PDB file of C-alpha atoms in Angstrom:
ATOM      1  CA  UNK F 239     101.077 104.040  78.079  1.00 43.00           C
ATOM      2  CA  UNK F 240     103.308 101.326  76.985  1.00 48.00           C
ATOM      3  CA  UNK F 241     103.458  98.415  79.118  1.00 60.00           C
ATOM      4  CA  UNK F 242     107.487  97.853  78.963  1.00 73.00           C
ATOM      5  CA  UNK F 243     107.624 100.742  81.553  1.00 79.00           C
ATOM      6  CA  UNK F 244     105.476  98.722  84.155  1.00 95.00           C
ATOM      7  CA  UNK F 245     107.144  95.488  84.261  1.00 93.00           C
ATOM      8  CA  UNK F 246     110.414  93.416  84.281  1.00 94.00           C
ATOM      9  CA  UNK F 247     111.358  89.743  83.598  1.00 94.00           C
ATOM     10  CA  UNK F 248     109.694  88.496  86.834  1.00 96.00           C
ATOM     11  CA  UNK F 249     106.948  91.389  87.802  1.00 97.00           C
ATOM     12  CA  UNK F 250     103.962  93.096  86.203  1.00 96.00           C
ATOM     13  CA  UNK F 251     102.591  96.320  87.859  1.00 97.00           C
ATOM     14  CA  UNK F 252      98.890  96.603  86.778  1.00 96.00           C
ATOM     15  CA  UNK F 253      95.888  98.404  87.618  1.00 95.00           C
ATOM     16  CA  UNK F 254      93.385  97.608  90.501  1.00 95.00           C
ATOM     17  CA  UNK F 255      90.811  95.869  89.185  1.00 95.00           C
ATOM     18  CA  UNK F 256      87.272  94.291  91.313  1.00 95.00           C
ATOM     19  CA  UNK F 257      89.022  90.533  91.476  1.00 95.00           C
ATOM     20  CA  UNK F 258      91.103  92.137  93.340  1.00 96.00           C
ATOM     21  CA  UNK F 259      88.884  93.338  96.467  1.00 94.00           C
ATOM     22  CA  UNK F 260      89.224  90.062  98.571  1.00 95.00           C
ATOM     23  CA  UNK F 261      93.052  90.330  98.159  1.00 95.00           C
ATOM     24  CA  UNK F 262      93.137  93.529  98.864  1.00 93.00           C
ATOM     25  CA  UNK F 263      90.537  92.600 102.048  1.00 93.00           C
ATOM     26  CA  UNK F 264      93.182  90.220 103.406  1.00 93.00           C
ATOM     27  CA  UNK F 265      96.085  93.037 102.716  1.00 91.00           C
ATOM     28  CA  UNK F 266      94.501  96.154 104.107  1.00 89.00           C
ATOM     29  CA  UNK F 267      93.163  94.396 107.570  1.00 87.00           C
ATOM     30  CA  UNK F 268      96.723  93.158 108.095  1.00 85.00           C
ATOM     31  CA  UNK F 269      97.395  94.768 111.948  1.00 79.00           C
ATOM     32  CA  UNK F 270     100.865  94.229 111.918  1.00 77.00           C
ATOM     33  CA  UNK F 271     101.152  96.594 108.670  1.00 75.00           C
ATOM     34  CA  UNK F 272      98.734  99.509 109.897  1.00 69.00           C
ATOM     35  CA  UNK F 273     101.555 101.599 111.965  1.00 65.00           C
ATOM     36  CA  UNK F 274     103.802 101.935 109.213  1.00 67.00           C
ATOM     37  CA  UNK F 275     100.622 102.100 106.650  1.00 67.00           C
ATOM     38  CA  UNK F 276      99.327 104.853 108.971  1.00 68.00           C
ATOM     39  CA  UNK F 277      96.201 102.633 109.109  1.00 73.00           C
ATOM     40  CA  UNK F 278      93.620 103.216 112.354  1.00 76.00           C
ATOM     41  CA  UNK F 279      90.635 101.215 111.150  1.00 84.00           C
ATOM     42  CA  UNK F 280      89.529  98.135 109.052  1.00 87.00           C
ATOM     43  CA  UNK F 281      88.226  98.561 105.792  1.00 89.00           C
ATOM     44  CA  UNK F 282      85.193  96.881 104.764  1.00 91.00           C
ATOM     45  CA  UNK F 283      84.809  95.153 101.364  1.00 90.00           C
ATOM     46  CA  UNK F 284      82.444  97.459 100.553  1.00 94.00           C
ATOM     47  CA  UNK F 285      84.913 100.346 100.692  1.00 91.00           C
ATOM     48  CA  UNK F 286      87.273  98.873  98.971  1.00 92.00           C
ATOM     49  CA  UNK F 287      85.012  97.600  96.339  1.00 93.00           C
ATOM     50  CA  UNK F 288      83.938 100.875  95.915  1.00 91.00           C
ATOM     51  CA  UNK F 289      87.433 101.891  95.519  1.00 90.00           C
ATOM     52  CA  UNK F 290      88.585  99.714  93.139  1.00 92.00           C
ATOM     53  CA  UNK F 291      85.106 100.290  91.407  1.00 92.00           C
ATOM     54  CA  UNK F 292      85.717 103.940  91.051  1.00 92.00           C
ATOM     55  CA  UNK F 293      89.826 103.846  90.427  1.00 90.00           C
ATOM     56  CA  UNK F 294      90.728 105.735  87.299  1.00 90.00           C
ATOM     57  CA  UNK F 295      94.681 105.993  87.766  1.00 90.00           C
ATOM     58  CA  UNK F 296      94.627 109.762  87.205  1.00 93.00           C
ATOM     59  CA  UNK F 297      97.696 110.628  90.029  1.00 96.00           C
ATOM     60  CA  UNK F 298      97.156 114.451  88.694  1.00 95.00           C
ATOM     61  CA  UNK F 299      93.287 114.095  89.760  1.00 94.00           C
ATOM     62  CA  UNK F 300      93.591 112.265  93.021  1.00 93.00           C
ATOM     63  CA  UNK F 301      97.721 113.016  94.238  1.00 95.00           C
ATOM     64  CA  UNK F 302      98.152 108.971  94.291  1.00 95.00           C
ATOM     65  CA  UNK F 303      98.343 105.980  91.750  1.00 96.00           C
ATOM     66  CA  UNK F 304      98.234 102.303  92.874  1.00 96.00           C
ATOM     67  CA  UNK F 305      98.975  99.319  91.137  1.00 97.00           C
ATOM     68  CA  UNK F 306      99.203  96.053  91.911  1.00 97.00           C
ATOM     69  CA  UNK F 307     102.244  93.417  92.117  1.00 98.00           C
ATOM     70  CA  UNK F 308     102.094  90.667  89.918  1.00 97.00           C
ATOM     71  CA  UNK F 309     104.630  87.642  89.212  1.00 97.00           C
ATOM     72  CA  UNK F 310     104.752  87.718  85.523  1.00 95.00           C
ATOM     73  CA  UNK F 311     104.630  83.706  85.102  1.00 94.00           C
ATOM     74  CA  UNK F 312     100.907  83.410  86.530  1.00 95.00           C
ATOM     75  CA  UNK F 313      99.421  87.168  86.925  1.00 94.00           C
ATOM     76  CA  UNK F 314      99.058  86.367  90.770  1.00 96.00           C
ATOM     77  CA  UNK F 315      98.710  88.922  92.492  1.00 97.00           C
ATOM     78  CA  UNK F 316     101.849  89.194  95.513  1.00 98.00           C
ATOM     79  CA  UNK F 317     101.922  93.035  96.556  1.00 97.00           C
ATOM     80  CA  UNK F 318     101.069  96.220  95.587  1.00 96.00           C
ATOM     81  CA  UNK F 319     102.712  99.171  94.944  1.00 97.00           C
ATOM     82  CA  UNK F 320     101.565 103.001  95.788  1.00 95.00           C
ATOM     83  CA  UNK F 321     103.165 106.354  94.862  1.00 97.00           C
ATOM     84  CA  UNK F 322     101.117 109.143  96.892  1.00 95.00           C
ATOM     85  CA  UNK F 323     100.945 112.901  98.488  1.00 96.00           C
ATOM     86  CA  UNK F 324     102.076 113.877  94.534  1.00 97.00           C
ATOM     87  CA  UNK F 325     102.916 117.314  94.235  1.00 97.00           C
ATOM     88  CA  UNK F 326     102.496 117.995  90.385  1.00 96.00           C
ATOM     89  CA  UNK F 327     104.316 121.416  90.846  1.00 96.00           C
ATOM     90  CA  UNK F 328     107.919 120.200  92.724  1.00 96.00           C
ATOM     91  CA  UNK F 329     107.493 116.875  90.674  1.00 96.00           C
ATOM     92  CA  UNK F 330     107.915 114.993  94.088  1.00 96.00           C
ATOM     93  CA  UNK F 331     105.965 111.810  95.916  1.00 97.00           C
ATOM     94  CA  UNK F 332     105.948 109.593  98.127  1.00 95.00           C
ATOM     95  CA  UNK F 333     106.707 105.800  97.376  1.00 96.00           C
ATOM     96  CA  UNK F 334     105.673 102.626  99.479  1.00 93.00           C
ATOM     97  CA  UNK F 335     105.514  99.035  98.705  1.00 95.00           C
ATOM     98  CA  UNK F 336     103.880  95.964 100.184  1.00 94.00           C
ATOM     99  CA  UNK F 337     104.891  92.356  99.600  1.00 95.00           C
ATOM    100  CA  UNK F 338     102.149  89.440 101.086  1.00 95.00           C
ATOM    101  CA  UNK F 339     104.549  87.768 103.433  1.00 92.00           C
ATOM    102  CA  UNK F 340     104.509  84.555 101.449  1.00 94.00           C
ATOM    103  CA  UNK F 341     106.107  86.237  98.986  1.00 96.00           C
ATOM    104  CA  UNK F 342     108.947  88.213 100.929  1.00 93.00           C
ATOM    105  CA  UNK F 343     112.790  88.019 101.154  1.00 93.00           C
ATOM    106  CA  UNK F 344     112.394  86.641  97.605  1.00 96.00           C
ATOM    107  CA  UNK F 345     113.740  90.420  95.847  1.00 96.00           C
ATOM    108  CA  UNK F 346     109.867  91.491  94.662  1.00 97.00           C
ATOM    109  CA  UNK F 347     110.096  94.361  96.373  1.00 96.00           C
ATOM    110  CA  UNK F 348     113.563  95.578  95.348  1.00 97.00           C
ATOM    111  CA  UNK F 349     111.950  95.175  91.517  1.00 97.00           C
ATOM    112  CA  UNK F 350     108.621  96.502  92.278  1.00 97.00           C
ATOM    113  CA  UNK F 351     110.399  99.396  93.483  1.00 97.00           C
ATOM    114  CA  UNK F 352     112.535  99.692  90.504  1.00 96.00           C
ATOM    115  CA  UNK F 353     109.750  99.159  87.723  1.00 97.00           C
ATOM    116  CA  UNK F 354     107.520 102.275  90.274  1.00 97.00           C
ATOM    117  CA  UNK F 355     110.158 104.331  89.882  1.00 96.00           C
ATOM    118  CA  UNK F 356     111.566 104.046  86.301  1.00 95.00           C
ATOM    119  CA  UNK F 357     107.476 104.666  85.934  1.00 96.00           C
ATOM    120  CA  UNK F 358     107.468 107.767  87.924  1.00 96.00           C
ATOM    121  CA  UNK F 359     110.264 109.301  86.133  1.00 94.00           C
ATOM    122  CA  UNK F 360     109.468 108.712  82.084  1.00 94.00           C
ATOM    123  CA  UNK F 361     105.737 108.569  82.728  1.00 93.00           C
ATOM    124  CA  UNK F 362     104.787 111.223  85.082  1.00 95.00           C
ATOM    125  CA  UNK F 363     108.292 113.014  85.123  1.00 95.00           C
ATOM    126  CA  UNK F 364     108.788 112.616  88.554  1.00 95.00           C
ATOM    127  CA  UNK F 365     111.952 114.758  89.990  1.00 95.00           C
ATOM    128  CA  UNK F 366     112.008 112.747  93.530  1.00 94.00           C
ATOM    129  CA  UNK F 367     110.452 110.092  95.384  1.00 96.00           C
ATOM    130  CA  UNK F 368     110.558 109.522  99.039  1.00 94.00           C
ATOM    131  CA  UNK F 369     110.119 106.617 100.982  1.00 92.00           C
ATOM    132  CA  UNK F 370     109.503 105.934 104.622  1.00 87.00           C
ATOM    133  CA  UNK F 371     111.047 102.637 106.685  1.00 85.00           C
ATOM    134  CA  UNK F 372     110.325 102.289 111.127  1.00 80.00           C
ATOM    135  CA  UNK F 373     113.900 102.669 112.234  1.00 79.00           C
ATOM    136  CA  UNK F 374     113.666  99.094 113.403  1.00 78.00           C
ATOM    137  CA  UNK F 375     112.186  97.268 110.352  1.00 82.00           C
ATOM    138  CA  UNK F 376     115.797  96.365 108.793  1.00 88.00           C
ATOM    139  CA  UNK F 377     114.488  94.497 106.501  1.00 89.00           C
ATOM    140  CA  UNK F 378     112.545  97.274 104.767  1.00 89.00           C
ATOM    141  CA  UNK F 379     115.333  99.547 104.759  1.00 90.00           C
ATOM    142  CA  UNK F 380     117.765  97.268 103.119  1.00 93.00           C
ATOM    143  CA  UNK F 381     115.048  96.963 100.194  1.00 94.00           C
ATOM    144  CA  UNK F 382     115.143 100.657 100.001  1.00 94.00           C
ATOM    145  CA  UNK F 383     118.833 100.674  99.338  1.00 93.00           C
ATOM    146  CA  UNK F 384     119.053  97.723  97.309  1.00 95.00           C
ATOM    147  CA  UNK F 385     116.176  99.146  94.761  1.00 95.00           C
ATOM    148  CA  UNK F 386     118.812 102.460  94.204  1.00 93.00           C
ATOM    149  CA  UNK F 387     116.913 104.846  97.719  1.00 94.00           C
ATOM    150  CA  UNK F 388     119.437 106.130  99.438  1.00 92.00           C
ATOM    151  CA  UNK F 389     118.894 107.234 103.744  1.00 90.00           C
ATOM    152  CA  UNK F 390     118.321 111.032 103.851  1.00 89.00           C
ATOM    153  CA  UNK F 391     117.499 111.337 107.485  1.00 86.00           C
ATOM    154  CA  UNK F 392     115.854 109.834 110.717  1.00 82.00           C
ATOM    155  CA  UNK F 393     112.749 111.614 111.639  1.00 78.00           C
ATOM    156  CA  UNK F 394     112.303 111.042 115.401  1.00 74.00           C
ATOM    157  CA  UNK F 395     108.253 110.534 116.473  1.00 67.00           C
ATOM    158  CA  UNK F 396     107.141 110.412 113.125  1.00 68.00           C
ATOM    159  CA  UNK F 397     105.055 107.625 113.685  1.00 63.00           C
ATOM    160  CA  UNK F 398     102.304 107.531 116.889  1.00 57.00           C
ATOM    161  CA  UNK F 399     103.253 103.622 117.539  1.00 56.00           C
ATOM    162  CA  UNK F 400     106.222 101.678 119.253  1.00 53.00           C
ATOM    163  CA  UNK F 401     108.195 102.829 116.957  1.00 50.00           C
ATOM    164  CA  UNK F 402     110.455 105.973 118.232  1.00 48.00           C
ATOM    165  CA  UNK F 403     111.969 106.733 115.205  1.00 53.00           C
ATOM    166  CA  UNK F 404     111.514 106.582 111.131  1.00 55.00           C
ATOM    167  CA  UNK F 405     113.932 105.556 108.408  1.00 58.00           C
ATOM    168  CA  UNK F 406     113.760 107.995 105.439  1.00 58.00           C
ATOM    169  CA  UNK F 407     114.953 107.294 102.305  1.00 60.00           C
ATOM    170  CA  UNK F 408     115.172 109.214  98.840  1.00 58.00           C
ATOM    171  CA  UNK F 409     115.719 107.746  95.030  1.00 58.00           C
TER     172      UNK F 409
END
């Protein structure tokens, strides 16, 4: 696949690779992310070495593809990016992005999303994407808009948390 369709002037969007286990460590144990990530549990490094060991990018095989956010000047690694629940026959998915928090309110997550989705449509051919914002996180839904999403409807107790009510939001 040609790389143009996984990066912009400022981002990269690469493949999960074993370096990145710690980073991923520090990511996936983040509590305050694990109601909206519809995360329970820790994951050990273990797993996720295990995971990133065995990743093959095949979103047909597995019904997800991740890749990871990087800033273009140094390849550091700032977010990463997952499209997932694929249905190959509707051409439909789910979208979600994380940005480390050092590295938010700075517009990486308004171009991840972009660079995902221009990826989903010419790569995968991708008819729809969905993505899925707590009512109260503001923040996240403004991304959504700004990156071209546009609100499709409120889904009331979607989430088992504080949270009483979920922002959805199709491309």
């Amino acid at each position: 696949m040609p790389t143009e369709f996984l990066q912009n002037d400022t981002l990269l969007l690469r493949a999960v690779e074993l370096s990145d286990v710690d980073t991923l460590y520090r990511w996936e144990n983040d509590t305050s992310q694990w109601a909206t990530a519809n995360t329970h549990a820790p994951y050990s490094r273990q797993q996720l070495w295990n995971y990133a060991n065995d990743y093959d990018g095949n979103i047909y095989a597995h019904g997800s593809i991740r890749f990871i956010v990087c800033q273009k000047a140094d390849g550091k690694a700032i977010g990463t990016i997952d499209i997932y629940d694929f249905d190959p026959a509707n051409m439909h998915a789910t979208i979600g992005v994380y940005i480390s928090t050092a590295h938010r309110g700075k517009g990486y997550g308004v171009q991840a999303l972009q660079i995902a989705t221009f990826y989903a449509r010419q790569c995968i051919g991708m008819k729809q994407l969905i993505a899925i914002a707590a009512a109260d996180n503001a923040a996240s839904q403004a991304m959504l808009v700004k990156a071209g999403y546009n609100h499709c409807g409120t889904l009331p107790h979607w989430l088992r948390s504080g949270n009483a009510h979920i922002y959805a939001a199709t491309e």
